[in-house]
mmCIF file of N, CA and C in Angstrom:
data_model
loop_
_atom_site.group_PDB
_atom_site.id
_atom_site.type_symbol
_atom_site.label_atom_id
_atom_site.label_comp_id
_atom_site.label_asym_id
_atom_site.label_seq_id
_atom_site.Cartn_x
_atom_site.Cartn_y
_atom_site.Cartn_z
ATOM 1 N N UNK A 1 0.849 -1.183 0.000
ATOM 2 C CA UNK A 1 0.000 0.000 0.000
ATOM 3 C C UNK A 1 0.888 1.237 0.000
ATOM 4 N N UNK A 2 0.567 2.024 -1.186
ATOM 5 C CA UNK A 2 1.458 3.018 -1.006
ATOM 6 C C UNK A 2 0.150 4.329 -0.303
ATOM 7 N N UNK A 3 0.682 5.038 0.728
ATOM 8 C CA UNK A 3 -0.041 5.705 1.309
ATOM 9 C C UNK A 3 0.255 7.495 1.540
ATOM 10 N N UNK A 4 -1.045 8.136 1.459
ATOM 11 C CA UNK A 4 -1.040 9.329 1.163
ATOM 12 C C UNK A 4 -0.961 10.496 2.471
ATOM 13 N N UNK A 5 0.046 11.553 2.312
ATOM 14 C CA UNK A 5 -0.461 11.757 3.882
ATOM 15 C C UNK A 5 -1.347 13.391 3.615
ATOM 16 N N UNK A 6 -2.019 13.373 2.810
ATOM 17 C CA UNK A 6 -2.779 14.671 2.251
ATOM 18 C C UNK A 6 -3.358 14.179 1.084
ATOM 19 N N UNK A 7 -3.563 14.685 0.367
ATOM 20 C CA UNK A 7 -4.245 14.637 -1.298
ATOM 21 C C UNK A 7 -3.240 13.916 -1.834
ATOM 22 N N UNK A 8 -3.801 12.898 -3.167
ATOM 23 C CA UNK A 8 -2.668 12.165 -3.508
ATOM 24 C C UNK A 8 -2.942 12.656 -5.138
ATOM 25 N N UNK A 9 -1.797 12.355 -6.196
ATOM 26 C CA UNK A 9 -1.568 12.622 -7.346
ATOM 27 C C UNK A 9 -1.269 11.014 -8.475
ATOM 28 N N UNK A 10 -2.211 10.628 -8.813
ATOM 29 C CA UNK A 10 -1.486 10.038 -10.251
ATOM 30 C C UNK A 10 -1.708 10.416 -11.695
ATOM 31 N N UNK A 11 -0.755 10.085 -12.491
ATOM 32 C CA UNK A 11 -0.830 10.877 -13.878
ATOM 33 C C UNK A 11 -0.457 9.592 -14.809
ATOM 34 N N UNK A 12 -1.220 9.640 -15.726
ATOM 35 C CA UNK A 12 -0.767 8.867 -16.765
ATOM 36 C C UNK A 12 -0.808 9.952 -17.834
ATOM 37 N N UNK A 13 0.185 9.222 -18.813
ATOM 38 C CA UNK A 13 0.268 9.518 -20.055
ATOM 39 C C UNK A 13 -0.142 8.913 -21.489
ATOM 40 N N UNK A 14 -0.717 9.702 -22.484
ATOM 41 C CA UNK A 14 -1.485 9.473 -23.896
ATOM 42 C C UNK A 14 -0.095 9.718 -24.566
ATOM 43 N N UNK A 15 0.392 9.245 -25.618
ATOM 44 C CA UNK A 15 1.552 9.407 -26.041
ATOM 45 C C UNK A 15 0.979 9.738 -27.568
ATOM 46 N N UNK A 16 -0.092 9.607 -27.622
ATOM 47 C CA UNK A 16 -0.639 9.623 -29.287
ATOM 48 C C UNK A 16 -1.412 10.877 -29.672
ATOM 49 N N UNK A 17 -1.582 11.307 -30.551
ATOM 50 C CA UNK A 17 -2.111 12.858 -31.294
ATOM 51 C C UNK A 17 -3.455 12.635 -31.022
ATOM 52 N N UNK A 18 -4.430 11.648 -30.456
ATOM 53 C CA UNK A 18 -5.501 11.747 -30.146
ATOM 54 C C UNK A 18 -6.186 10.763 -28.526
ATOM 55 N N UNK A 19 -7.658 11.321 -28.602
ATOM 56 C CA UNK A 19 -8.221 10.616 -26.821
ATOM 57 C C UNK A 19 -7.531 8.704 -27.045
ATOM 58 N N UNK A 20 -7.703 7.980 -25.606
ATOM 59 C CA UNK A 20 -7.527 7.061 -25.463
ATOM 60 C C UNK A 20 -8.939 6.568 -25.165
ATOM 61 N N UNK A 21 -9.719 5.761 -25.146
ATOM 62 C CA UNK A 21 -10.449 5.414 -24.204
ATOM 63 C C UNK A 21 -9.861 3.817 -23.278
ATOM 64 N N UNK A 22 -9.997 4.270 -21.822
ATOM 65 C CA UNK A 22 -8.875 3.402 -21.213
ATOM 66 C C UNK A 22 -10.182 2.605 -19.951
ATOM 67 N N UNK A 23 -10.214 1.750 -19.009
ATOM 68 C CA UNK A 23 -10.707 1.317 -17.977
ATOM 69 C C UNK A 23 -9.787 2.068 -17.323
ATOM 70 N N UNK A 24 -10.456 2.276 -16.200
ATOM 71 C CA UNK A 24 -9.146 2.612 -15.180
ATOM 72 C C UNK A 24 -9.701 2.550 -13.734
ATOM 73 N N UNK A 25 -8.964 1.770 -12.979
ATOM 74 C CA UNK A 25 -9.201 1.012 -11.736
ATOM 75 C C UNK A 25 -8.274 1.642 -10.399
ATOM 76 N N UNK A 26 -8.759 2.089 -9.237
ATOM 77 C CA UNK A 26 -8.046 2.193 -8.125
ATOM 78 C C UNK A 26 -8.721 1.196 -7.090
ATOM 79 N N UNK A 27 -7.794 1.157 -6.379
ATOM 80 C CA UNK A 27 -8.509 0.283 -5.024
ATOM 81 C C UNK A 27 -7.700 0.901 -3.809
ATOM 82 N N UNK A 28 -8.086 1.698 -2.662
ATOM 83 C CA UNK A 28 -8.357 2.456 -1.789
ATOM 84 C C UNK A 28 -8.221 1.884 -0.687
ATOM 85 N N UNK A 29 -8.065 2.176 0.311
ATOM 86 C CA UNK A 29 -8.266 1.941 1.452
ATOM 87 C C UNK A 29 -8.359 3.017 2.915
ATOM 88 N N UNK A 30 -9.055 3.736 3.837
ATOM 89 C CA UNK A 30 -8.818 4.684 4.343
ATOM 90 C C UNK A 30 -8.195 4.346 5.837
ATOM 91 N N UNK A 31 -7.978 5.183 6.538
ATOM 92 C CA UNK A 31 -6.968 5.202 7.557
ATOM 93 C C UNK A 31 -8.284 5.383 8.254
ATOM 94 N N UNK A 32 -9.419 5.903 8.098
ATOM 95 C CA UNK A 32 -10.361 6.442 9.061
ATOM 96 C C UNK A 32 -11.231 6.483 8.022
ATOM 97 N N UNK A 33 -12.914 6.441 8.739
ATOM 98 C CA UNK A 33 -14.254 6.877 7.347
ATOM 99 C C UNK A 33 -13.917 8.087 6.848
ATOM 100 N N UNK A 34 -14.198 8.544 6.152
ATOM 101 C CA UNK A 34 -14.342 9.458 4.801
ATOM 102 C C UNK A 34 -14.391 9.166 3.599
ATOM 103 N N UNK A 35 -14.771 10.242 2.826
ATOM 104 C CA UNK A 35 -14.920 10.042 1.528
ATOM 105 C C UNK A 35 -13.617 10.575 0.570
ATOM 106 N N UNK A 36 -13.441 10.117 -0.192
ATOM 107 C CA UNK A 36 -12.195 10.687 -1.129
ATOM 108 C C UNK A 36 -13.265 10.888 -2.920
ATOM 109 N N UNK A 37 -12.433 11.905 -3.206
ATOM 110 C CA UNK A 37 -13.259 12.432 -4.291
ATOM 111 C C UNK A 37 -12.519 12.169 -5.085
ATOM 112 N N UNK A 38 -12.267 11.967 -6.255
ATOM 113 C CA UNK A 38 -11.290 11.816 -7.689
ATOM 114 C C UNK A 38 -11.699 12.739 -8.843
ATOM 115 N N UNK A 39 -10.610 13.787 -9.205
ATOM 116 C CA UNK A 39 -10.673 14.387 -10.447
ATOM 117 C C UNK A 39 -9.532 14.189 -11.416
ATOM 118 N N UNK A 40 -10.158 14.573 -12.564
ATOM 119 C CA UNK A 40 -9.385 14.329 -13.622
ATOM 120 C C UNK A 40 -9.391 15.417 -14.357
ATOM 121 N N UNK A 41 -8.341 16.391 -14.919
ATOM 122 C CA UNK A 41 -7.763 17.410 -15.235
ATOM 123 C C UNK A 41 -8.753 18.420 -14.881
ATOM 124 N N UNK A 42 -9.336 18.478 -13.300
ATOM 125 C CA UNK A 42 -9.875 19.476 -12.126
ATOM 126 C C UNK A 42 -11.356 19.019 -12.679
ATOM 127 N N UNK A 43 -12.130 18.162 -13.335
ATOM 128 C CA UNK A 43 -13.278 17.275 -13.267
ATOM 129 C C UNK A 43 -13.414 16.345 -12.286
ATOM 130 N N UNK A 44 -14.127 16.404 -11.576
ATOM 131 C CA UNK A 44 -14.452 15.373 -10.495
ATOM 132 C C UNK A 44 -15.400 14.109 -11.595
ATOM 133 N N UNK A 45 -14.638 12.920 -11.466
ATOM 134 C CA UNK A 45 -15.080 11.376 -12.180
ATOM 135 C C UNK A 45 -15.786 10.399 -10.857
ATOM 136 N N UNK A 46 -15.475 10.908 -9.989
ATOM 137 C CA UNK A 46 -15.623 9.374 -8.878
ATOM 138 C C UNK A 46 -15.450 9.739 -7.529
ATOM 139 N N UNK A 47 -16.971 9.505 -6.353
ATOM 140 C CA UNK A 47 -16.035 9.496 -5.191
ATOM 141 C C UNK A 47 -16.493 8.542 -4.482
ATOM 142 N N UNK A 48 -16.028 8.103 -2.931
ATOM 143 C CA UNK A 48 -16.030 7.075 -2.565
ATOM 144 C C UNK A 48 -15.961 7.078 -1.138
ATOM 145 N N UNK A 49 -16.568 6.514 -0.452
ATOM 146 C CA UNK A 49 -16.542 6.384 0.709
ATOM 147 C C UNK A 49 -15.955 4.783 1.621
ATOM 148 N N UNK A 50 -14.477 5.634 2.132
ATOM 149 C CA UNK A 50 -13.825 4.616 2.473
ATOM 150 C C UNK A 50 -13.470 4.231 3.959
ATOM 151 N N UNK A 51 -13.262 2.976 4.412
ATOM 152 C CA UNK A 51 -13.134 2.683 5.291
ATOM 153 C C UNK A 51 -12.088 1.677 5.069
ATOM 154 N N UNK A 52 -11.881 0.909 6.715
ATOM 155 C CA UNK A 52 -10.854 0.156 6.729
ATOM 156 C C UNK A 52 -10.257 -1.311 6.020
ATOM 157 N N UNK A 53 -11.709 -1.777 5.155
ATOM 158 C CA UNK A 53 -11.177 -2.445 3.862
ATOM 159 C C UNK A 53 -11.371 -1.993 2.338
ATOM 160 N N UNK A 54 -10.352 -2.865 1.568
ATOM 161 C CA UNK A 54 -9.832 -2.276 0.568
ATOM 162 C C UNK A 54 -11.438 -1.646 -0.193
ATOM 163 N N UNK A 55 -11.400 -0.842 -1.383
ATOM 164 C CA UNK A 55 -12.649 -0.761 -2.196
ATOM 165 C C UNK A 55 -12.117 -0.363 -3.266
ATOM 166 N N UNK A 56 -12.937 -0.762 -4.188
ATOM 167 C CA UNK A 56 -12.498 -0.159 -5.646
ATOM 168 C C UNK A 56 -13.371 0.531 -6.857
ATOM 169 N N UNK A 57 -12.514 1.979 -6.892
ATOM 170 C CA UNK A 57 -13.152 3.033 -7.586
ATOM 171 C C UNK A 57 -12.664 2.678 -8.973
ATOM 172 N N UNK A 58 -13.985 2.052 -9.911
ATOM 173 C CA UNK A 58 -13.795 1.876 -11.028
ATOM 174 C C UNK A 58 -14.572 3.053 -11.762
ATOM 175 N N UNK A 59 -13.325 3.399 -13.382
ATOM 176 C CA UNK A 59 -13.660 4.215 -14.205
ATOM 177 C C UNK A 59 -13.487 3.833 -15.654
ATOM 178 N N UNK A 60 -14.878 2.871 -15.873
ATOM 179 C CA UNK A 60 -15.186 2.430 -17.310
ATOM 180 C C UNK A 60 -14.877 3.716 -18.360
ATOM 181 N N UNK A 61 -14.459 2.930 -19.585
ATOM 182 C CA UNK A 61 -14.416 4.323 -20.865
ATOM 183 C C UNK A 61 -14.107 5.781 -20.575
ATOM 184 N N UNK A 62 -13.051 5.647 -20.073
ATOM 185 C CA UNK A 62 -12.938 7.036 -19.195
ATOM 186 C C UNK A 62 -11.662 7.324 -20.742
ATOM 187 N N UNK A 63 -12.012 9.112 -20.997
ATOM 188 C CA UNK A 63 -10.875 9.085 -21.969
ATOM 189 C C UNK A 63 -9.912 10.227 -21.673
ATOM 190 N N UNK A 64 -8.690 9.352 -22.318
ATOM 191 C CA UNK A 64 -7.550 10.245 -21.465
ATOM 192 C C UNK A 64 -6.901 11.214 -22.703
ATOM 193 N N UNK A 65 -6.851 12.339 -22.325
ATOM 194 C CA UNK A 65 -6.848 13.318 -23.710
ATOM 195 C C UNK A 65 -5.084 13.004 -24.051
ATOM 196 N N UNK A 66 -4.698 13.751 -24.936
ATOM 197 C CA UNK A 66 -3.089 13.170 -25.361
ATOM 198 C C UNK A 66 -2.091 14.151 -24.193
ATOM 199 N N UNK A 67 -1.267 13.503 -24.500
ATOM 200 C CA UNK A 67 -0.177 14.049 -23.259
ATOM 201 C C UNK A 67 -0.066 13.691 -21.864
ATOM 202 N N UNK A 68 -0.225 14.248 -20.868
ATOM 203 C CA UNK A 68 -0.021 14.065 -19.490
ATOM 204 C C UNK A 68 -2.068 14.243 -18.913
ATOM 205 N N UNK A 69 -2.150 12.848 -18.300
ATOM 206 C CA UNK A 69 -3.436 12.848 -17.636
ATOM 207 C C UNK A 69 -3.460 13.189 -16.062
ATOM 208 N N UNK A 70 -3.771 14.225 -15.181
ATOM 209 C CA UNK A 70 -3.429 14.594 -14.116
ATOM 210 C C UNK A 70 -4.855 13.563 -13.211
ATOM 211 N N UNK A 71 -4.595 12.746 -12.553
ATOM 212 C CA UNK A 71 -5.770 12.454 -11.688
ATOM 213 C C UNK A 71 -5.523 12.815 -10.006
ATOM 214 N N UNK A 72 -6.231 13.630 -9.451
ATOM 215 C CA UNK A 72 -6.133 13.940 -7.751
ATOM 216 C C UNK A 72 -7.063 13.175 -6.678
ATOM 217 N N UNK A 73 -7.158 12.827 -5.878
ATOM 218 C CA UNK A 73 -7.529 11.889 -5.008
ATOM 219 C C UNK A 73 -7.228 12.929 -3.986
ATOM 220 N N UNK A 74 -8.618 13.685 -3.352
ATOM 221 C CA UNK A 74 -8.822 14.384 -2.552
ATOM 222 C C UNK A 74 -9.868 13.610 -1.189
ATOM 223 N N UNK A 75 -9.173 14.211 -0.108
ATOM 224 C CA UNK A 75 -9.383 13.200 0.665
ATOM 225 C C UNK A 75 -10.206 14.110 1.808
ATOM 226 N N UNK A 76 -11.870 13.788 2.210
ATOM 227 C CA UNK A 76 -12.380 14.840 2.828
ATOM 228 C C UNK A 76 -12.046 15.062 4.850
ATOM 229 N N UNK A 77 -11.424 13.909 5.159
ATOM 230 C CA UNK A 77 -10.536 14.022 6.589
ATOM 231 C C UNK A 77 -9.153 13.964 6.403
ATOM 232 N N UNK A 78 -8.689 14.975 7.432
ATOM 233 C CA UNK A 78 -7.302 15.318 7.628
ATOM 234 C C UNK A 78 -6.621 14.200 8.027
ATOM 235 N N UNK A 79 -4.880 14.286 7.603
ATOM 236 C CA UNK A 79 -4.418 13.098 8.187
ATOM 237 C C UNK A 79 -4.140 12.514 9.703
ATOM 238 N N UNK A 80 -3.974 11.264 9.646
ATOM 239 C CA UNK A 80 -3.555 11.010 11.521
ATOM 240 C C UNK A 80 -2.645 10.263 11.406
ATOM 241 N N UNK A 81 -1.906 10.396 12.738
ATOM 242 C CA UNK A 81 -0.669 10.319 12.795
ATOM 243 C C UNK A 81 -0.985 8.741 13.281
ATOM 244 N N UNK A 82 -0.326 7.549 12.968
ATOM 245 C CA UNK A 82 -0.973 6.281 13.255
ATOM 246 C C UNK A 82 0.566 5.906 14.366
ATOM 247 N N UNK A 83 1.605 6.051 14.435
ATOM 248 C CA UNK A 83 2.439 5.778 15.325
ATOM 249 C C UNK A 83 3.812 6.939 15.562
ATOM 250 N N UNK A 84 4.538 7.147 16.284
ATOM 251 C CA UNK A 84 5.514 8.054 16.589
ATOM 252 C C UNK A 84 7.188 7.974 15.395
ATOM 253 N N UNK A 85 6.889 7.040 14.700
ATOM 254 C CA UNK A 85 7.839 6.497 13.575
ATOM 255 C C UNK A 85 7.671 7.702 12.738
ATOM 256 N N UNK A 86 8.661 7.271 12.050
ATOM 257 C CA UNK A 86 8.577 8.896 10.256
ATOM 258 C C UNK A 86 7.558 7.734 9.640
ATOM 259 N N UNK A 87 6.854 8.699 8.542
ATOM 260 C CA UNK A 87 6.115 8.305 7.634
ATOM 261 C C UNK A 87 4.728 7.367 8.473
ATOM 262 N N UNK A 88 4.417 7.880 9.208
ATOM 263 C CA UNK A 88 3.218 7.643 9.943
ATOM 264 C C UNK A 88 1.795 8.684 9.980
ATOM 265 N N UNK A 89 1.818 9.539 9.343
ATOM 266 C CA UNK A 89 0.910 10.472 8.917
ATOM 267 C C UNK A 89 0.487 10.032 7.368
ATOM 268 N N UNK A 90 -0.890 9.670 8.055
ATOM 269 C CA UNK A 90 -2.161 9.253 6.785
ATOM 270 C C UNK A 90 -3.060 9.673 6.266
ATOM 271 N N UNK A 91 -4.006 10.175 5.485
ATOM 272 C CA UNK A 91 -5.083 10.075 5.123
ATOM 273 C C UNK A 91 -5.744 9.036 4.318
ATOM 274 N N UNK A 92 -5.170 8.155 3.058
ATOM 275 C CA UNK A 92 -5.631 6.576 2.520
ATOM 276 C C UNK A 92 -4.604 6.062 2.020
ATOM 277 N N UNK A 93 -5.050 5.079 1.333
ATOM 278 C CA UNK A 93 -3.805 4.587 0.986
ATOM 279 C C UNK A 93 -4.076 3.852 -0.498
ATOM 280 N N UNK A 94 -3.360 3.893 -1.278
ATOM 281 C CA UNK A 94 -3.687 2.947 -2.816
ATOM 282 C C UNK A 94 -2.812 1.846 -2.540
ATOM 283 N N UNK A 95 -4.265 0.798 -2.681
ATOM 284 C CA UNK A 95 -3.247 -0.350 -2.451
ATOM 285 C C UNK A 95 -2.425 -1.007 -4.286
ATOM 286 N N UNK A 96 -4.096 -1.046 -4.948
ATOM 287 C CA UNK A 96 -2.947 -0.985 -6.453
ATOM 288 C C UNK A 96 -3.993 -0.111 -7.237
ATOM 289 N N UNK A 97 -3.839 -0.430 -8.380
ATOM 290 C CA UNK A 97 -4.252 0.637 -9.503
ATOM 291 C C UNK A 97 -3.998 -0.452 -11.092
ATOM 292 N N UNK A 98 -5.372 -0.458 -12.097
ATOM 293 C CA UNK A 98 -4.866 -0.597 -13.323
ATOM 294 C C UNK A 98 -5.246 0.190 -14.555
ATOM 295 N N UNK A 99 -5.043 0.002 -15.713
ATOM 296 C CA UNK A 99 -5.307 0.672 -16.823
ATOM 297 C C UNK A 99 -5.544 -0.132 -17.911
ATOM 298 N N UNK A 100 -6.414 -0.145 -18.306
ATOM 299 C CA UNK A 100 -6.682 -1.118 -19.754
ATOM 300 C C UNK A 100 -7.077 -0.761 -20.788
ATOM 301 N N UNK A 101 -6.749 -0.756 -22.095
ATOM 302 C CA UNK A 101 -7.424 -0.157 -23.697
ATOM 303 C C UNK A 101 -8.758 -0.307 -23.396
ATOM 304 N N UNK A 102 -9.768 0.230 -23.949
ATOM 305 C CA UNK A 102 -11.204 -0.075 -24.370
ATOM 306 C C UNK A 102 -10.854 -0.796 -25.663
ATOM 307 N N UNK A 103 -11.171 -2.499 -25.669
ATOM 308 C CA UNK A 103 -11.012 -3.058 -27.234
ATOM 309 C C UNK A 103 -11.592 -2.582 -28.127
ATOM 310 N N UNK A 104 -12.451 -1.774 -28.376
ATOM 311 C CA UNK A 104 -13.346 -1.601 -29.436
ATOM 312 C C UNK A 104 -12.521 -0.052 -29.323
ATOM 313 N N UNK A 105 -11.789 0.567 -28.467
ATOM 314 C CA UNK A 105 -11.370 1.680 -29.010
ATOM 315 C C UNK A 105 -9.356 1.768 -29.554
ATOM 316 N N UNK A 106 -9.050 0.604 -29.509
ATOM 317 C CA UNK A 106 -7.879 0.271 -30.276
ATOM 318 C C UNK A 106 -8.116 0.631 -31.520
ATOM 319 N N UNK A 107 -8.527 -0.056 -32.304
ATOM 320 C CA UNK A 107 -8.672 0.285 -33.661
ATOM 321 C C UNK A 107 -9.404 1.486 -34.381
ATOM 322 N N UNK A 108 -9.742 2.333 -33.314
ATOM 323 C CA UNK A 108 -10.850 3.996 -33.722
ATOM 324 C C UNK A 108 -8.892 4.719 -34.292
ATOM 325 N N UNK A 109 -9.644 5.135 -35.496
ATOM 326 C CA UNK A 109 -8.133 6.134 -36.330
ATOM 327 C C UNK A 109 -7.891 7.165 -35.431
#
């Protein structure tokens, strides 16, 4: 689990002159209830209300424009400090994440 201790950031990249249409999968987990919201280039796609097992925020046909895709994972409780160690300040955590073509959008020119 890689874990967030504020708002978290992932970005993928479109490497091609036009949209992708991609699946795209997180699976979550929170340190405490709340909800975490997900946007995509400052569009909110998904939010979720998480607790202490994993869940997963799926985003069918979602399309990722060319270049750099910014996604934020805003998290509506502050972090807590879970032990006196470094790197003990949380708010959730991604345990994994995937990305998949839409088959029927491989072959779109």
């Amino acid at each position: 689990v890689r874990w967030a201790n504020r708002d978290g950031v992932l970005s993928f990249f479109n490497p091609h002159d036009r949209p992708l249409e991609v699946d795209l999968r997180f699976v979550l987990i929170g340190v405490s209830p709340g909800e975490v919201r997900v946007r995509h280039q400052g569009r909110q796609v998904a939010a979720a209300r998480l607790g202490s097992l994993p869940l997963e925020i799926a985003l069918p046909r979602l399309k990722l424009e060319p270049g750099v895709n910014v996604f934020k994972l805003i998290s509506s409780e502050p972090a807590r400090r879970l032990g006196p160690e470094r790197y003990q300040l949380r708010t959730f955590g991604l345990k994994s994440s995937s990305i998949g073509l839409v088959a029927d959008a491989v072959a779109a020119p």
